[in-house]
PDB file of C-alpha atoms in Angstrom:
ATOM      1  CA  MET X   1      24.554  31.579 -10.661  1.00 91.00           C
ATOM      2  CA  VAL X   2      25.551  28.475  -8.718  1.00 97.00           C
ATOM      3  CA  ARG X   3      22.585  26.523  -7.331  1.00 98.00           C
ATOM      4  CA  HIS X   4      22.800  24.598  -4.064  1.00 98.00           C
ATOM      5  CA  PHE X   5      20.398  22.075  -2.499  1.00 99.00           C
ATOM      6  CA  LEU X   6      20.592  22.453   1.271  1.00 99.00           C
ATOM      7  CA  ARG X   7      16.916  22.084   2.184  1.00 98.00           C
ATOM      8  CA  ASP X   8      13.826  21.040   0.296  1.00 98.00           C
ATOM      9  CA  ASP X   9      12.659  24.556  -0.535  1.00 98.00           C
ATOM     10  CA  ASP X  10      15.932  25.582  -2.191  1.00 98.00           C
ATOM     11  CA  ILE X  11      14.076  24.667  -5.372  1.00 98.00           C
ATOM     12  CA  THR X  12      10.620  25.783  -6.476  1.00 98.00           C
ATOM     13  CA  PRO X  13       7.629  23.437  -6.790  1.00 98.00           C
ATOM     14  CA  ALA X  14       8.012  23.607 -10.576  1.00 98.00           C
ATOM     15  CA  GLU X  15      11.699  22.704 -10.298  1.00 98.00           C
ATOM     16  CA  GLN X  16      10.837  19.857  -7.953  1.00 98.00           C
ATOM     17  CA  GLN X  17       8.495  18.441 -10.584  1.00 98.00           C
ATOM     18  CA  ARG X  18      11.120  18.999 -13.283  1.00 98.00           C
ATOM     19  CA  ILE X  19      13.671  16.988 -11.270  1.00 98.00           C
ATOM     20  CA  LEU X  20      11.174  14.175 -10.650  1.00 98.00           C
ATOM     21  CA  ASP X  21      10.271  14.040 -14.351  1.00 98.00           C
ATOM     22  CA  LEU X  22      13.967  13.875 -15.186  1.00 98.00           C
ATOM     23  CA  ALA X  23      14.458  11.095 -12.625  1.00 98.00           C
ATOM     24  CA  ILE X  24      11.746   9.033 -14.336  1.00 98.00           C
ATOM     25  CA  ALA X  25      13.449   9.520 -17.691  1.00 98.00           C
ATOM     26  CA  MET X  26      16.907   8.742 -16.311  1.00 98.00           C
ATOM     27  CA  LYS X  27      15.634   5.601 -14.601  1.00 98.00           C
ATOM     28  CA  ALA X  28      14.428   4.381 -18.007  1.00 98.00           C
ATOM     29  CA  ASP X  29      17.715   5.377 -19.683  1.00 98.00           C
ATOM     30  CA  PRO X  30      20.386   5.225 -16.932  1.00 98.00           C
ATOM     31  CA  TYR X  31      23.417   6.179 -19.034  1.00 98.00           C
ATOM     32  CA  GLY X  32      21.951   8.583 -21.575  1.00 98.00           C
ATOM     33  CA  LEU X  33      23.052  11.847 -19.905  1.00 98.00           C
ATOM     34  CA  LYS X  34      26.683  12.547 -18.998  1.00 98.00           C
ATOM     35  CA  PRO X  35      27.006  16.030 -17.465  1.00 98.00           C
ATOM     36  CA  LEU X  36      30.108  14.854 -15.579  1.00 98.00           C
ATOM     37  CA  ALA X  37      31.889  13.459 -18.641  1.00 98.00           C
ATOM     38  CA  GLY X  38      35.628  13.950 -18.496  1.00 98.00           C
ATOM     39  CA  PRO X  39      35.474  12.423 -15.977  1.00 98.00           C
ATOM     40  CA  GLN X  40      34.795  15.330 -13.654  1.00 98.00           C
ATOM     41  CA  SER X  41      34.967  14.572  -9.934  1.00 98.00           C
ATOM     42  CA  VAL X  42      32.368  15.051  -7.200  1.00 99.00           C
ATOM     43  CA  ALA X  43      33.462  15.225  -3.551  1.00 98.00           C
ATOM     44  CA  LEU X  44      31.335  12.945  -1.367  1.00 98.00           C
ATOM     45  CA  ILE X  45      32.024  13.862   2.272  1.00 97.00           C
ATOM     46  CA  PHE X  46      30.771  11.588   5.063  1.00 97.00           C
ATOM     47  CA  ASP X  47      30.783  12.659   8.704  1.00 95.00           C
ATOM     48  CA  LYS X  48      28.204   9.941   9.447  1.00 93.00           C
ATOM     49  CA  THR X  49      28.131   6.275   8.512  1.00 92.00           C
ATOM     50  CA  SER X  50      26.157   5.485   5.393  1.00 95.00           C
ATOM     51  CA  THR X  51      24.893   2.716   3.141  1.00 96.00           C
ATOM     52  CA  ARG X  52      22.243   4.083   0.752  1.00 97.00           C
ATOM     53  CA  THR X  53      23.673   7.603   0.522  1.00 98.00           C
ATOM     54  CA  ARG X  54      27.217   6.437  -0.178  1.00 98.00           C
ATOM     55  CA  VAL X  55      26.237   3.780  -2.713  1.00 98.00           C
ATOM     56  CA  SER X  56      23.605   5.849  -4.529  1.00 98.00           C
ATOM     57  CA  PHE X  57      25.765   8.948  -4.900  1.00 98.00           C
ATOM     58  CA  SER X  58      28.864   6.948  -5.858  1.00 98.00           C
ATOM     59  CA  VAL X  59      27.005   4.970  -8.513  1.00 98.00           C
ATOM     60  CA  GLY X  60      25.105   8.058  -9.612  1.00 98.00           C
ATOM     61  CA  VAL X  61      28.235  10.132 -10.184  1.00 99.00           C
ATOM     62  CA  ALA X  62      29.761   7.272 -12.191  1.00 98.00           C
ATOM     63  CA  ASP X  63      26.550   6.846 -14.242  1.00 98.00           C
ATOM     64  CA  LEU X  64      26.752  10.570 -15.114  1.00 98.00           C
ATOM     65  CA  GLY X  65      30.270  10.088 -16.454  1.00 98.00           C
ATOM     66  CA  GLY X  66      32.086  11.330 -13.375  1.00 98.00           C
ATOM     67  CA  ASN X  67      34.477  10.211 -10.676  1.00 98.00           C
ATOM     68  CA  PRO X  68      33.145   9.872  -7.090  1.00 98.00           C
ATOM     69  CA  LEU X  69      35.768  11.128  -4.612  1.00 98.00           C
ATOM     70  CA  ILE X  70      34.826   9.733  -1.201  1.00 97.00           C
ATOM     71  CA  ILE X  71      36.157  11.624   1.831  1.00 96.00           C
ATOM     72  CA  GLN X  72      35.505   9.983   5.198  1.00 93.00           C
ATOM     73  CA  SER X  73      35.372  11.973   8.430  1.00 85.00           C
ATOM     74  CA  GLY X  74      38.842  12.147   9.967  1.00 82.00           C
ATOM     75  CA  GLU X  75      40.610  11.580   6.646  1.00 84.00           C
ATOM     76  CA  SER X  76      40.862  15.264   5.736  1.00 86.00           C
ATOM     77  CA  GLN X  77      41.649  18.549   7.474  1.00 85.00           C
ATOM     78  CA  LEU X  78      37.972  19.590   7.345  1.00 88.00           C
ATOM     79  CA  GLY X  79      36.712  20.671  10.749  1.00 73.00           C
ATOM     80  CA  ALA X  80      40.044  20.020  12.427  1.00 76.00           C
ATOM     81  CA  LYS X  81      42.995  21.998  11.107  1.00 84.00           C
ATOM     82  CA  GLU X  82      41.049  23.709   8.323  1.00 94.00           C
ATOM     83  CA  SER X  83      37.824  25.702   8.353  1.00 95.00           C
ATOM     84  CA  ILE X  84      34.780  24.843   6.285  1.00 96.00           C
ATOM     85  CA  ALA X  85      35.229  28.050   4.306  1.00 97.00           C
ATOM     86  CA  ASP X  86      38.833  27.248   3.418  1.00 96.00           C
ATOM     87  CA  THR X  87      37.915  23.673   2.523  1.00 96.00           C
ATOM     88  CA  ALA X  88      35.235  24.959   0.159  1.00 97.00           C
ATOM     89  CA  ARG X  89      37.742  27.267  -1.527  1.00 97.00           C
ATOM     90  CA  VAL X  90      40.098  24.331  -2.089  1.00 97.00           C
ATOM     91  CA  LEU X  91      37.522  21.792  -3.249  1.00 98.00           C
ATOM     92  CA  ASP X  92      35.703  24.034  -5.710  1.00 98.00           C
ATOM     93  CA  ARG X  93      38.927  24.374  -7.734  1.00 98.00           C
ATOM     94  CA  MET X  94      39.153  20.600  -8.176  1.00 98.00           C
ATOM     95  CA  VAL X  95      35.623  19.149  -8.175  1.00 98.00           C
ATOM     96  CA  SER X  96      32.353  19.928  -9.964  1.00 98.00           C
ATOM     97  CA  ALA X  97      30.081  19.456  -6.945  1.00 98.00           C
ATOM     98  CA  ILE X  98      30.269  18.811  -3.203  1.00 98.00           C
ATOM     99  CA  VAL X  99      27.943  16.372  -1.428  1.00 98.00           C
ATOM    100  CA  TRP X 100      28.091  16.383   2.376  1.00 98.00           C
ATOM    101  CA  ARG X 101      26.472  14.071   4.950  1.00 98.00           C
ATOM    102  CA  THR X 102      27.046  15.842   8.243  1.00 97.00           C
ATOM    103  CA  PHE X 103      25.525  16.955  11.527  1.00 96.00           C
ATOM    104  CA  ALA X 104      24.726  20.685  11.762  1.00 97.00           C
ATOM    105  CA  GLN X 105      22.745  22.363   8.992  1.00 98.00           C
ATOM    106  CA  SER X 106      25.079  25.333   9.437  1.00 98.00           C
ATOM    107  CA  ASN X 107      27.927  23.176   8.077  1.00 97.00           C
ATOM    108  CA  VAL X 108      26.410  22.812   4.613  1.00 98.00           C
ATOM    109  CA  GLU X 109      25.248  26.408   4.660  1.00 98.00           C
ATOM    110  CA  GLU X 110      28.800  27.639   5.318  1.00 98.00           C
ATOM    111  CA  MET X 111      30.198  25.305   2.656  1.00 98.00           C
ATOM    112  CA  ALA X 112      27.715  26.661   0.117  1.00 98.00           C
ATOM    113  CA  GLU X 113      28.436  30.264   1.074  1.00 98.00           C
ATOM    114  CA  HIS X 114      32.077  29.849   0.043  1.00 98.00           C
ATOM    115  CA  SER X 115      31.740  27.347  -2.830  1.00 98.00           C
ATOM    116  CA  ARG X 116      31.636  28.158  -6.539  1.00 98.00           C
ATOM    117  CA  VAL X 117      30.230  24.679  -7.320  1.00 98.00           C
ATOM    118  CA  PRO X 118      26.902  23.154  -6.221  1.00 98.00           C
ATOM    119  CA  VAL X 119      26.725  21.909  -2.622  1.00 98.00           C
ATOM    120  CA  ILE X 120      24.213  19.156  -1.867  1.00 99.00           C
ATOM    121  CA  ASN X 121      22.937  18.296   1.597  1.00 99.00           C
ATOM    122  CA  SER X 122      22.902  14.508   1.646  1.00 98.00           C
ATOM    123  CA  LEU X 123      21.724  14.601   5.295  1.00 98.00           C
ATOM    124  CA  THR X 124      21.964  16.955   8.247  1.00 98.00           C
ATOM    125  CA  ASP X 125      20.311  16.972  11.641  1.00 97.00           C
ATOM    126  CA  ASP X 126      17.656  19.364  10.293  1.00 98.00           C
ATOM    127  CA  PHE X 127      16.825  18.162   6.775  1.00 98.00           C
ATOM    128  CA  HIS X 128      17.140  15.155   4.451  1.00 98.00           C
ATOM    129  CA  PRO X 129      16.031  16.650   1.116  1.00 99.00           C
ATOM    130  CA  CYS X 130      17.617  14.045  -1.173  1.00 98.00           C
ATOM    131  CA  GLN X 131      15.598  11.327   0.557  1.00 98.00           C
ATOM    132  CA  LEU X 132      12.395  13.244  -0.093  1.00 99.00           C
ATOM    133  CA  LEU X 133      13.054  13.427  -3.830  1.00 99.00           C
ATOM    134  CA  ALA X 134      13.392   9.638  -3.795  1.00 99.00           C
ATOM    135  CA  ASP X 135      10.255   9.252  -1.694  1.00 99.00           C
ATOM    136  CA  LEU X 136       8.188  11.506  -3.948  1.00 99.00           C
ATOM    137  CA  LEU X 137       9.448   9.582  -6.971  1.00 99.00           C
ATOM    138  CA  THR X 138       8.323   6.342  -5.304  1.00 99.00           C
ATOM    139  CA  VAL X 139       4.890   7.722  -4.478  1.00 99.00           C
ATOM    140  CA  HIS X 140       4.432   8.899  -8.064  1.00 98.00           C
ATOM    141  CA  GLU X 141       5.469   5.491  -9.412  1.00 98.00           C
ATOM    142  CA  ARG X 142       3.142   3.596  -7.095  1.00 98.00           C
ATOM    143  CA  LEU X 143       0.105   5.894  -7.003  1.00 98.00           C
ATOM    144  CA  GLY X 144       0.393   7.807 -10.282  1.00 98.00           C
ATOM    145  CA  ARG X 145       0.351  11.335  -8.873  1.00 98.00           C
ATOM    146  CA  LEU X 146       1.352  13.536  -5.958  1.00 98.00           C
ATOM    147  CA  ALA X 147      -1.008  16.518  -5.757  1.00 98.00           C
ATOM    148  CA  GLY X 148      -4.075  15.827  -3.654  1.00 98.00           C
ATOM    149  CA  LEU X 149      -2.685  12.729  -1.947  1.00 98.00           C
ATOM    150  CA  THR X 150      -2.412  12.568   1.853  1.00 99.00           C
ATOM    151  CA  VAL X 151       0.778  11.526   3.611  1.00 99.00           C
ATOM    152  CA  ALA X 152       0.900  10.601   7.300  1.00 99.00           C
ATOM    153  CA  PHE X 153       4.288  10.793   9.034  1.00 98.00           C
ATOM    154  CA  VAL X 154       4.214   8.967  12.374  1.00 98.00           C
ATOM    155  CA  GLY X 155       6.971   9.297  14.986  1.00 98.00           C
ATOM    156  CA  ASP X 156       9.659  11.855  15.737  1.00 97.00           C
ATOM    157  CA  GLY X 157       8.314  15.187  14.550  1.00 98.00           C
ATOM    158  CA  SER X 158      11.596  16.938  15.388  1.00 97.00           C
ATOM    159  CA  SER X 159      13.637  14.751  13.022  1.00 97.00           C
ATOM    160  CA  ASN X 160      15.227  15.737   9.753  1.00 98.00           C
ATOM    161  CA  MET X 161      12.810  13.440   7.947  1.00 98.00           C
ATOM    162  CA  ALA X 162       9.753  15.077   9.510  1.00 98.00           C
ATOM    163  CA  ASN X 163      11.022  18.549   8.585  1.00 98.00           C
ATOM    164  CA  SER X 164      11.705  17.519   5.011  1.00 98.00           C
ATOM    165  CA  TYR X 165       8.385  15.693   4.687  1.00 98.00           C
ATOM    166  CA  LEU X 166       6.492  18.783   5.758  1.00 98.00           C
ATOM    167  CA  VAL X 167       8.220  21.044   3.245  1.00 98.00           C
ATOM    168  CA  ALA X 168       8.683  18.748   0.232  1.00 98.00           C
ATOM    169  CA  CYS X 169       5.202  17.217   0.313  1.00 98.00           C
ATOM    170  CA  ALA X 170       3.506  20.580   0.760  1.00 98.00           C
ATOM    171  CA  MET X 171       5.535  21.801  -2.238  1.00 98.00           C
ATOM    172  CA  ALA X 172       4.133  18.881  -4.231  1.00 98.00           C
ATOM    173  CA  GLY X 173       0.545  19.804  -3.323  1.00 98.00           C
ATOM    174  CA  MET X 174       0.080  16.912  -0.917  1.00 98.00           C
ATOM    175  CA  ASN X 175      -1.795  16.997   2.381  1.00 98.00           C
ATOM    176  CA  VAL X 176       0.708  16.414   5.183  1.00 98.00           C
ATOM    177  CA  ARG X 177      -0.230  14.996   8.585  1.00 98.00           C
ATOM    178  CA  LEU X 178       2.460  14.743  11.251  1.00 98.00           C
ATOM    179  CA  ALA X 179       1.644  12.578  14.287  1.00 98.00           C
ATOM    180  CA  THR X 180       4.149  13.130  17.080  1.00 98.00           C
ATOM    181  CA  PRO X 181       4.301  13.681  20.848  1.00 98.00           C
ATOM    182  CA  THR X 182       4.048  17.345  21.862  1.00 97.00           C
ATOM    183  CA  LYS X 183       7.688  17.522  22.970  1.00 96.00           C
ATOM    184  CA  TYR X 184       8.936  16.432  19.500  1.00 97.00           C
ATOM    185  CA  GLN X 185       7.862  19.329  17.298  1.00 98.00           C
ATOM    186  CA  PRO X 186       9.273  20.187  13.861  1.00 98.00           C
ATOM    187  CA  LEU X 187      11.437  23.210  13.129  1.00 98.00           C
ATOM    188  CA  SER X 188       9.350  26.364  13.060  1.00 98.00           C
ATOM    189  CA  SER X 189      10.963  27.329   9.740  1.00 98.00           C
ATOM    190  CA  ALA X 190       9.980  23.985   8.198  1.00 98.00           C
ATOM    191  CA  LEU X 191       6.395  24.235   9.453  1.00 98.00           C
ATOM    192  CA  SER X 192       6.102  27.832   8.278  1.00 98.00           C
ATOM    193  CA  SER X 193       7.432  26.969   4.836  1.00 98.00           C
ATOM    194  CA  ALA X 194       5.090  23.986   4.568  1.00 98.00           C
ATOM    195  CA  ARG X 195       2.071  26.086   5.460  1.00 98.00           C
ATOM    196  CA  GLU X 196       2.993  28.723   2.877  1.00 98.00           C
ATOM    197  CA  PHE X 197       3.206  26.096   0.136  1.00 98.00           C
ATOM    198  CA  ALA X 198      -0.005  24.440   1.336  1.00 98.00           C
ATOM    199  CA  THR X 199      -1.859  27.748   1.125  1.00 98.00           C
ATOM    200  CA  LYS X 200      -0.739  28.195  -2.493  1.00 97.00           C
ATOM    201  CA  SER X 201      -1.666  24.630  -3.488  1.00 95.00           C
ATOM    202  CA  GLN X 202      -4.844  24.518  -1.357  1.00 96.00           C
ATOM    203  CA  SER X 203      -3.588  21.484   0.518  1.00 98.00           C
ATOM    204  CA  GLU X 204      -3.472  20.974   4.292  1.00 98.00           C
ATOM    205  CA  VAL X 205      -0.790  20.654   6.963  1.00 98.00           C
ATOM    206  CA  MET X 206      -1.669  19.018  10.285  1.00 98.00           C
ATOM    207  CA  VAL X 207       0.486  18.450  13.376  1.00 98.00           C
ATOM    208  CA  THR X 208      -1.201  16.281  15.997  1.00 98.00           C
ATOM    209  CA  GLU X 209      -0.540  13.877  18.843  1.00 98.00           C
ATOM    210  CA  ASN X 210      -3.328  11.615  17.614  1.00 98.00           C
ATOM    211  CA  VAL X 211      -1.938   8.832  15.425  1.00 98.00           C
ATOM    212  CA  ARG X 212      -5.369   7.626  14.347  1.00 98.00           C
ATOM    213  CA  ASP X 213      -6.361  11.073  13.130  1.00 98.00           C
ATOM    214  CA  ALA X 214      -3.211  11.241  11.019  1.00 98.00           C
ATOM    215  CA  MET X 215      -3.550   7.721   9.639  1.00 98.00           C
ATOM    216  CA  THR X 216      -7.230   7.700   8.714  1.00 98.00           C
ATOM    217  CA  GLY X 217      -7.593   7.651   4.936  1.00 98.00           C
ATOM    218  CA  ALA X 218      -3.891   8.339   4.304  1.00 99.00           C
ATOM    219  CA  ASP X 219      -2.483   7.379   0.910  1.00 99.00           C
ATOM    220  CA  VAL X 220       1.108   7.250   2.132  1.00 99.00           C
ATOM    221  CA  VAL X 221       2.280   6.209   5.602  1.00 99.00           C
ATOM    222  CA  VAL X 222       5.817   7.040   6.683  1.00 98.00           C
ATOM    223  CA  THR X 223       7.952   6.569   9.749  1.00 98.00           C
ATOM    224  CA  ASP X 224      11.629   6.723  10.663  1.00 98.00           C
ATOM    225  CA  THR X 225      13.871   5.501  13.437  1.00 96.00           C
ATOM    226  CA  TRP X 226      13.200   6.960  16.864  1.00 94.00           C
ATOM    227  CA  ILE X 227      16.902   6.958  17.723  1.00 88.00           C
ATOM    228  CA  SER X 228      19.061   8.708  15.134  1.00 78.00           C
ATOM    229  CA  MET X 229      22.863   8.756  15.107  1.00 70.00           C
ATOM    230  CA  GLY X 230      24.108  10.631  18.162  1.00 73.00           C
ATOM    231  CA  GLN X 231      20.944   9.922  20.189  1.00 74.00           C
ATOM    232  CA  GLU X 232      21.845   6.429  21.391  1.00 79.00           C
ATOM    233  CA  SER X 233      22.080   7.541  25.029  1.00 83.00           C
ATOM    234  CA  GLU X 234      18.439   8.679  24.833  1.00 85.00           C
ATOM    235  CA  LYS X 235      17.115   5.313  23.653  1.00 90.00           C
ATOM    236  CA  GLU X 236      15.244   4.296  26.809  1.00 91.00           C
ATOM    237  CA  ALA X 237      13.525   7.674  27.165  1.00 93.00           C
ATOM    238  CA  ARG X 238      12.668   7.887  23.477  1.00 95.00           C
ATOM    239  CA  VAL X 239      11.181   4.398  23.359  1.00 95.00           C
ATOM    240  CA  ALA X 240       8.937   5.388  26.254  1.00 96.00           C
ATOM    241  CA  ASP X 241       8.000   8.718  24.663  1.00 97.00           C
ATOM    242  CA  PHE X 242       7.015   7.056  21.380  1.00 97.00           C
ATOM    243  CA  SER X 243       4.897   4.319  22.930  1.00 97.00           C
ATOM    244  CA  GLY X 244       1.768   4.094  20.773  1.00 97.00           C
ATOM    245  CA  TYR X 245       3.519   5.496  17.682  1.00 98.00           C
ATOM    246  CA  THR X 246       4.589   2.166  16.213  1.00 98.00           C
ATOM    247  CA  VAL X 247       3.144   1.642  12.731  1.00 98.00           C
ATOM    248  CA  THR X 248       1.266  -1.639  13.112  1.00 98.00           C
ATOM    249  CA  SER X 249      -0.938  -3.594  10.728  1.00 98.00           C
ATOM    250  CA  ASP X 250      -3.959  -2.462  12.772  1.00 98.00           C
ATOM    251  CA  LEU X 251      -3.009   1.176  12.195  1.00 98.00           C
ATOM    252  CA  MET X 252      -2.402   0.517   8.494  1.00 98.00           C
ATOM    253  CA  GLU X 253      -6.020  -0.630   8.217  1.00 98.00           C
ATOM    254  CA  LEU X 254      -7.039   2.980   8.968  1.00 98.00           C
ATOM    255  CA  ALA X 255      -5.225   4.158   5.841  1.00 98.00           C
ATOM    256  CA  ASP X 256      -6.572   3.925   2.317  1.00 98.00           C
ATOM    257  CA  PRO X 257      -6.670   0.292   1.125  1.00 98.00           C
ATOM    258  CA  ALA X 258      -4.164   1.156  -1.634  1.00 98.00           C
ATOM    259  CA  ALA X 259      -1.848   3.036   0.728  1.00 98.00           C
ATOM    260  CA  ILE X 260       1.902   2.493   0.569  1.00 98.00           C
ATOM    261  CA  PHE X 261       4.360   2.412   3.455  1.00 99.00           C
ATOM    262  CA  LEU X 262       7.732   4.173   3.301  1.00 99.00           C
ATOM    263  CA  HIS X 263      10.803   4.164   5.561  1.00 98.00           C
ATOM    264  CA  CYS X 264      14.170   5.688   4.632  1.00 98.00           C
ATOM    265  CA  LEU X 265      16.016   2.842   6.410  1.00 97.00           C
ATOM    266  CA  PRO X 266      17.690   1.426   8.390  1.00 96.00           C
ATOM    267  CA  ALA X 267      14.550   0.189  10.126  1.00 97.00           C
ATOM    268  CA  TYR X 268      14.186  -1.254  13.612  1.00 96.00           C
ATOM    269  CA  ARG X 269      11.355  -3.753  13.478  1.00 97.00           C
ATOM    270  CA  GLY X 270       9.291  -3.817  16.648  1.00 96.00           C
ATOM    271  CA  TYR X 271      10.046  -0.188  17.452  1.00 96.00           C
ATOM    272  CA  GLU X 272       8.886   2.401  14.889  1.00 98.00           C
ATOM    273  CA  VAL X 273       7.320  -0.250  12.624  1.00 98.00           C
ATOM    274  CA  ASP X 274       6.206  -3.857  12.924  1.00 98.00           C
ATOM    275  CA  ALA X 275       7.764  -6.474  10.675  1.00 98.00           C
ATOM    276  CA  ASP X 276       4.449  -7.400   9.075  1.00 98.00           C
ATOM    277  CA  VAL X 277       4.112  -3.821   7.805  1.00 98.00           C
ATOM    278  CA  ILE X 278       7.594  -3.133   6.461  1.00 98.00           C
ATOM    279  CA  ASP X 279       7.790  -6.644   4.996  1.00 98.00           C
ATOM    280  CA  GLY X 280       4.137  -6.710   3.951  1.00 98.00           C
ATOM    281  CA  PRO X 281       2.147  -5.863   0.805  1.00 98.00           C
ATOM    282  CA  HIS X 282       1.878  -2.114   1.503  1.00 98.00           C
ATOM    283  CA  SER X 283       5.638  -1.650   1.759  1.00 98.00           C
ATOM    284  CA  ALA X 284       7.536   0.177  -0.993  1.00 98.00           C
ATOM    285  CA  VAL X 285      10.788   0.592   0.939  1.00 98.00           C
ATOM    286  CA  TRP X 286      13.006  -1.296  -1.518  1.00 98.00           C
ATOM    287  CA  ASP X 287      11.786   0.757  -4.487  1.00 98.00           C
ATOM    288  CA  GLU X 288      12.283   3.803  -2.274  1.00 98.00           C
ATOM    289  CA  ALA X 289      15.889   2.821  -1.541  1.00 98.00           C
ATOM    290  CA  GLU X 290      16.659   2.274  -5.228  1.00 98.00           C
ATOM    291  CA  ASN X 291      15.083   5.585  -6.130  1.00 98.00           C
ATOM    292  CA  ARG X 292      17.740   7.442  -4.153  1.00 98.00           C
ATOM    293  CA  LEU X 293      19.994   6.679  -7.135  1.00 98.00           C
ATOM    294  CA  HIS X 294      17.651   7.966  -9.822  1.00 98.00           C
ATOM    295  CA  ALA X 295      16.431  11.043  -7.929  1.00 99.00           C
ATOM    296  CA  GLN X 296      19.947  12.127  -7.005  1.00 98.00           C
ATOM    297  CA  LYS X 297      21.210  11.696 -10.547  1.00 98.00           C
ATOM    298  CA  ALA X 298      18.401  13.967 -11.712  1.00 98.00           C
ATOM    299  CA  LEU X 299      19.194  16.463  -8.960  1.00 98.00           C
ATOM    300  CA  MET X 300      22.890  16.567  -9.877  1.00 98.00           C
ATOM    301  CA  HIS X 301      22.046  16.996 -13.566  1.00 98.00           C
ATOM    302  CA  PHE X 302      19.688  19.859 -12.689  1.00 98.00           C
ATOM    303  CA  LEU X 303      22.217  21.663 -10.488  1.00 98.00           C
ATOM    304  CA  LEU X 304      25.092  21.180 -12.940  1.00 98.00           C
ATOM    305  CA  THR X 305      23.165  22.405 -15.972  1.00 96.00           C
ATOM    306  CA  SER X 306      20.800  25.077 -14.620  1.00 87.00           C
ATOM    307  CA  ALA X 307      23.360  27.813 -13.941  1.00 63.00           C
TER     308      ALA X 307
END
């Protein structure tokens, strides 16, 4: 059976841990596993601009012995003259996996429905599951464990990052606190999934407007941009809505003294986070960025070899 990775809970908690363990091993031995030897090709489709996703997947495919085939939006028939379903039927005869950075979650779902090779969501408007594997890997490296830790996500609770943080961290047995204005709530399906996992692991899920409640005693503090791609026209309103949700050094003092700060980047200093936080001693954002490579290599190996 072909396995896809479209949202964080497309794998089980045990499989999540297996992928993270593999990522640790592959980081120590970057070229030891070659599931794409041939070289086999992987289609990397980009409907949105990208730095970390493009570089990490391109390097990762090459490290695994494969050939990264980059397809930029507008350079193929996808979504214009040819349907997603037909594109999937063409690509799966030529490539070993399809990685797509796009807008609607329904895009990757339709691609997966018609593909005989693994489809990986490298970012949609609803979820960013590859980023969460990298973030969990970073937390484990820095703090030595995942289960029982508390993560505070501060900012846009309706974002893909907030949805993925709820699900992936609850899967890992972490306590998840989401601080966001009332009008920026997560997907109901993400919150429901997170609460189901939290019940099984006896962890907690909290959604609150109160930033201080979320931050107090947190082991991991996370934020993301308030203005994602496609939301530029909403900047003025969003900046006003998120007043008081900037992660400052004063807020970081509420967290555990050994707490780490994460941001998937790009970051806008002075908006969602102050410079003295993201550039300060609590920050692990550069390890986090590098870990996209290692986590995604482990994910691809898992999907390619678990059928």
